[in-house]
Amino acid sequence: MQKKSIKAGSNYLLTGSIVAVILATTPYFFYTYEVVPDGMVWDTFLFTYTSNHYEHAVLSVWTIFGKFIPFYLLMIWFLTCKHWWYHCILIPTAMYGYQLIQALNDDVKFMDKGEELGFIVPVVVACLSMSYLARTKVFDKVHGIDISEIENYVKKPSDRFFK
């Protein structure tokens, strides 16, 4: 029994340490653009990047990391959040994910036009539905209310109208 708790504690400590290191190194990731040359081509020993749309590789990398950093911070928050409303974190995460895809696509002519709002409507609806369901279940546990009446009401809305 004690070995399980020690192993669980060490896994918890390892996971927490990894998250802490990722969060602490975030500013270094953001300032990656400072090592990129001011030209269309960025040539390294691993890859060669040519910036077509932005015309400067430094501007391209700055834009991509400007979208990536909030995206991965929101993902960490979503994965580590223990509150009932954590599904709502997916809404801005989806927005930054869509903007990141736009930034990576060299054929995009304009960014942040507001088109992502229409793209993430299904994400918003799903997240709000899950959060409301979680809130209802938490409310049920705290106040001891039977939510089976609410669930039956939601499952059969047509029965109300045809009686």
Short mmCIF file of the C-alpha atoms (twelve columns), coordinates in Angstrom:
data_MODEL
# 
_entry.id   MODEL 
# 
loop_
_atom_site.group_PDB 
_atom_site.id 
_atom_site.type_symbol 
_atom_site.label_atom_id 
_atom_site.label_alt_id 
_atom_site.label_comp_id 
_atom_site.label_asym_id 
_atom_site.label_seq_id 
_atom_site.Cartn_x 
_atom_site.Cartn_y 
_atom_site.Cartn_z 
_atom_site.pdbx_PDB_model_num 
ATOM 1   C CA . MET A 1   0.000   0.000  0.000   1 
ATOM 2   C CA . GLN A 2   2.788   2.429  0.898   1 
ATOM 3   C CA . LYS A 3   4.708   1.608  -2.306  1 
ATOM 4   C CA . LYS A 4   1.691   2.697  -4.359  1 
ATOM 5   C CA . SER A 5   1.497   6.051  -2.589  1 
ATOM 6   C CA . ILE A 6   5.252   6.611  -2.958  1 
ATOM 7   C CA . LYS A 7   5.063   5.781  -6.675  1 
ATOM 8   C CA . ALA A 8   2.010   8.006  -7.156  1 
ATOM 9   C CA . GLY A 9   3.768   10.800 -5.264  1 
ATOM 10  C CA . SER A 10  6.881   10.518 -7.398  1 
ATOM 11  C CA . ASN A 11  4.793   10.539 -10.604 1 
ATOM 12  C CA . TYR A 12  2.973   13.619 -9.338  1 
ATOM 13  C CA . LEU A 13  6.303   15.278 -8.526  1 
ATOM 14  C CA . LEU A 14  7.765   14.394 -11.934 1 
ATOM 15  C CA . THR A 15  4.714   15.696 -13.805 1 
ATOM 16  C CA . GLY A 16  4.688   18.889 -11.759 1 
ATOM 17  C CA . SER A 17  8.396   19.405 -12.368 1 
ATOM 18  C CA . ILE A 18  7.996   18.988 -16.129 1 
ATOM 19  C CA . VAL A 19  5.121   21.496 -16.185 1 
ATOM 20  C CA . ALA A 20  7.148   23.942 -14.072 1 
ATOM 21  C CA . VAL A 21  10.162  23.712 -16.414 1 
ATOM 22  C CA . ILE A 22  7.925   24.235 -19.458 1 
ATOM 23  C CA . LEU A 23  6.325   27.295 -17.869 1 
ATOM 24  C CA . ALA A 24  9.677   28.699 -16.745 1 
ATOM 25  C CA . THR A 25  11.189  28.378 -20.230 1 
ATOM 26  C CA . THR A 26  8.262   30.056 -21.999 1 
ATOM 27  C CA . PRO A 27  9.991   33.455 -22.383 1 
ATOM 28  C CA . TYR A 28  12.964  31.751 -24.021 1 
ATOM 29  C CA . PHE A 29  10.656  30.090 -26.560 1 
ATOM 30  C CA . PHE A 30  9.012   33.407 -27.324 1 
ATOM 31  C CA . TYR A 31  12.325  35.156 -27.960 1 
ATOM 32  C CA . THR A 32  13.422  32.459 -30.429 1 
ATOM 33  C CA . TYR A 33  12.813  34.974 -33.210 1 
ATOM 34  C CA . GLU A 34  15.919  36.913 -32.102 1 
ATOM 35  C CA . VAL A 35  18.208  34.173 -33.456 1 
ATOM 36  C CA . VAL A 36  16.499  34.251 -36.861 1 
ATOM 37  C CA . PRO A 37  18.265  36.332 -39.528 1 
ATOM 38  C CA . ASP A 38  16.539  39.320 -41.084 1 
ATOM 39  C CA . GLY A 39  16.004  37.920 -44.556 1 
ATOM 40  C CA . MET A 40  13.690  35.639 -46.495 1 
ATOM 41  C CA . VAL A 41  15.739  32.480 -45.890 1 
ATOM 42  C CA . TRP A 42  16.724  30.980 -42.549 1 
ATOM 43  C CA . ASP A 43  19.287  28.241 -43.128 1 
ATOM 44  C CA . THR A 44  20.294  25.949 -40.246 1 
ATOM 45  C CA . PHE A 45  21.987  22.569 -40.105 1 
ATOM 46  C CA . LEU A 46  18.560  20.946 -39.475 1 
ATOM 47  C CA . PHE A 47  16.383  22.722 -42.038 1 
ATOM 48  C CA . THR A 48  16.034  25.617 -44.431 1 
ATOM 49  C CA . TYR A 49  13.026  27.890 -44.001 1 
ATOM 50  C CA . THR A 50  11.924  30.320 -46.686 1 
ATOM 51  C CA . SER A 51  9.379   32.941 -45.693 1 
ATOM 52  C CA . ASN A 52  7.169   33.612 -48.693 1 
ATOM 53  C CA . HIS A 53  4.235   35.541 -47.263 1 
ATOM 54  C CA . TYR A 54  5.969   37.593 -44.584 1 
ATOM 55  C CA . GLU A 55  9.060   38.310 -46.719 1 
ATOM 56  C CA . HIS A 56  11.238  38.128 -43.587 1 
ATOM 57  C CA . ALA A 57  11.876  34.917 -41.685 1 
ATOM 58  C CA . VAL A 58  12.184  36.829 -38.412 1 
ATOM 59  C CA . LEU A 59  8.678   38.271 -38.833 1 
ATOM 60  C CA . SER A 60  7.294   34.847 -39.705 1 
ATOM 61  C CA . VAL A 61  8.842   33.186 -36.647 1 
ATOM 62  C CA . TRP A 62  7.722   36.068 -34.398 1 
ATOM 63  C CA . THR A 63  4.137   35.702 -35.657 1 
ATOM 64  C CA . ILE A 64  4.109   31.914 -35.320 1 
ATOM 65  C CA . PHE A 65  5.485   31.964 -31.782 1 
ATOM 66  C CA . GLY A 66  3.098   34.798 -30.893 1 
ATOM 67  C CA . LYS A 67  0.272   32.354 -31.613 1 
ATOM 68  C CA . PHE A 68  1.977   29.189 -30.367 1 
ATOM 69  C CA . ILE A 69  2.923   30.419 -26.869 1 
ATOM 70  C CA . PRO A 70  -0.647  31.269 -25.748 1 
ATOM 71  C CA . PHE A 71  -1.881  28.067 -27.408 1 
ATOM 72  C CA . TYR A 72  0.436   25.781 -25.478 1 
ATOM 73  C CA . LEU A 73  -0.007  27.709 -22.203 1 
ATOM 74  C CA . LEU A 74  -3.773  27.323 -22.533 1 
ATOM 75  C CA . MET A 75  -3.314  23.609 -23.273 1 
ATOM 76  C CA . ILE A 76  -1.248  23.199 -20.111 1 
ATOM 77  C CA . TRP A 77  -3.916  25.059 -18.151 1 
ATOM 78  C CA . PHE A 78  -6.646  22.851 -19.644 1 
ATOM 79  C CA . LEU A 79  -4.751  19.641 -18.865 1 
ATOM 80  C CA . THR A 80  -3.932  20.646 -15.288 1 
ATOM 81  C CA . CYS A 81  -7.138  22.460 -14.293 1 
ATOM 82  C CA . LYS A 82  -9.330  20.708 -11.736 1 
ATOM 83  C CA . HIS A 83  -12.275 23.118 -11.768 1 
ATOM 84  C CA . TRP A 84  -15.682 22.181 -13.164 1 
ATOM 85  C CA . TRP A 85  -15.486 24.925 -15.811 1 
ATOM 86  C CA . TYR A 86  -12.216 23.740 -17.374 1 
ATOM 87  C CA . HIS A 87  -13.932 22.925 -20.690 1 
ATOM 88  C CA . CYS A 88  -14.329 26.656 -21.313 1 
ATOM 89  C CA . ILE A 89  -10.536 26.913 -21.611 1 
ATOM 90  C CA . LEU A 90  -10.887 25.076 -24.920 1 
ATOM 91  C CA . ILE A 91  -12.630 28.098 -26.472 1 
ATOM 92  C CA . PRO A 92  -9.618  30.461 -26.500 1 
ATOM 93  C CA . THR A 93  -7.393  27.435 -27.133 1 
ATOM 94  C CA . ALA A 94  -9.331  26.660 -30.311 1 
ATOM 95  C CA . MET A 95  -9.088  30.310 -31.353 1 
ATOM 96  C CA . TYR A 96  -5.295  30.371 -30.930 1 
ATOM 97  C CA . GLY A 97  -5.014  26.959 -32.614 1 
ATOM 98  C CA . TYR A 98  -6.881  28.263 -35.630 1 
ATOM 99  C CA . GLN A 99  -4.716  31.402 -35.704 1 
ATOM 100 C CA . LEU A 100 -1.596  29.231 -35.456 1 
ATOM 101 C CA . ILE A 101 -2.735  27.214 -38.467 1 
ATOM 102 C CA . GLN A 102 -3.322  30.487 -40.318 1 
ATOM 103 C CA . ALA A 103 0.146   31.735 -39.362 1 
ATOM 104 C CA . LEU A 104 1.749   28.530 -40.602 1 
ATOM 105 C CA . ASN A 105 -0.092  28.758 -43.901 1 
ATOM 106 C CA . ASP A 106 2.001   31.007 -46.158 1 
ATOM 107 C CA . ASP A 107 -0.900  31.639 -48.508 1 
ATOM 108 C CA . VAL A 108 -2.927  33.563 -45.923 1 
ATOM 109 C CA . LYS A 109 -3.211  37.211 -46.920 1 
ATOM 110 C CA . PHE A 110 -4.740  38.652 -43.748 1 
ATOM 111 C CA . MET A 111 -4.635  37.360 -40.202 1 
ATOM 112 C CA . ASP A 112 -7.014  37.877 -37.277 1 
ATOM 113 C CA . LYS A 113 -9.926  38.936 -39.457 1 
ATOM 114 C CA . GLY A 114 -12.490 37.373 -37.151 1 
ATOM 115 C CA . GLU A 115 -13.197 34.348 -39.339 1 
ATOM 116 C CA . GLU A 116 -12.064 32.090 -36.510 1 
ATOM 117 C CA . LEU A 117 -15.137 33.088 -34.536 1 
ATOM 118 C CA . GLY A 118 -17.336 31.241 -37.030 1 
ATOM 119 C CA . PHE A 119 -14.908 28.343 -37.118 1 
ATOM 120 C CA . ILE A 120 -14.955 27.812 -33.360 1 
ATOM 121 C CA . VAL A 121 -18.746 28.026 -32.870 1 
ATOM 122 C CA . PRO A 122 -19.043 24.217 -32.621 1 
ATOM 123 C CA . VAL A 123 -16.212 24.220 -30.083 1 
ATOM 124 C CA . VAL A 124 -17.945 26.941 -28.063 1 
ATOM 125 C CA . VAL A 125 -21.279 25.111 -28.089 1 
ATOM 126 C CA . ALA A 126 -19.690 21.801 -27.084 1 
ATOM 127 C CA . CYS A 127 -17.565 23.385 -24.327 1 
ATOM 128 C CA . LEU A 128 -20.438 25.341 -22.874 1 
ATOM 129 C CA . SER A 129 -22.657 22.241 -22.939 1 
ATOM 130 C CA . MET A 130 -20.017 20.166 -21.142 1 
ATOM 131 C CA . SER A 131 -19.397 22.930 -18.611 1 
ATOM 132 C CA . TYR A 132 -23.100 23.350 -17.918 1 
ATOM 133 C CA . LEU A 133 -23.464 19.603 -17.434 1 
ATOM 134 C CA . ALA A 134 -20.478 19.553 -15.078 1 
ATOM 135 C CA . ARG A 135 -21.884 22.548 -13.189 1 
ATOM 136 C CA . THR A 136 -25.240 20.806 -12.834 1 
ATOM 137 C CA . LYS A 137 -23.604 17.640 -11.517 1 
ATOM 138 C CA . VAL A 138 -21.507 19.640 -9.031  1 
ATOM 139 C CA . PHE A 139 -24.607 21.550 -7.950  1 
ATOM 140 C CA . ASP A 140 -26.368 18.197 -7.474  1 
ATOM 141 C CA . LYS A 141 -23.553 16.860 -5.288  1 
ATOM 142 C CA . VAL A 142 -23.348 20.020 -3.178  1 
ATOM 143 C CA . HIS A 143 -27.075 20.592 -2.671  1 
ATOM 144 C CA . GLY A 144 -28.367 17.009 -2.937  1 
ATOM 145 C CA . ILE A 145 -30.854 17.776 -5.713  1 
ATOM 146 C CA . ASP A 146 -32.005 14.960 -7.987  1 
ATOM 147 C CA . ILE A 147 -31.118 15.984 -11.534 1 
ATOM 148 C CA . SER A 148 -32.846 13.007 -13.149 1 
ATOM 149 C CA . GLU A 149 -35.900 15.256 -13.683 1 
ATOM 150 C CA . ILE A 150 -33.749 17.724 -15.620 1 
ATOM 151 C CA . GLU A 151 -32.177 14.903 -17.643 1 
ATOM 152 C CA . ASN A 152 -35.601 13.470 -18.531 1 
ATOM 153 C CA . TYR A 153 -36.790 16.935 -19.526 1 
ATOM 154 C CA . VAL A 154 -33.791 17.385 -21.814 1 
ATOM 155 C CA . LYS A 155 -34.060 13.900 -23.339 1 
ATOM 156 C CA . LYS A 156 -37.708 14.114 -24.349 1 
ATOM 157 C CA . PRO A 157 -38.670 17.675 -25.292 1 
ATOM 158 C CA . SER A 158 -41.213 16.457 -27.864 1 
ATOM 159 C CA . ASP A 159 -43.297 14.737 -25.191 1 
ATOM 160 C CA . ARG A 160 -44.100 18.105 -23.635 1 
ATOM 161 C CA . PHE A 161 -45.622 19.479 -26.808 1 
ATOM 162 C CA . PHE A 162 -47.657 16.488 -27.943 1 
ATOM 163 C CA . LYS A 163 -49.522 15.679 -24.709 1 
# 
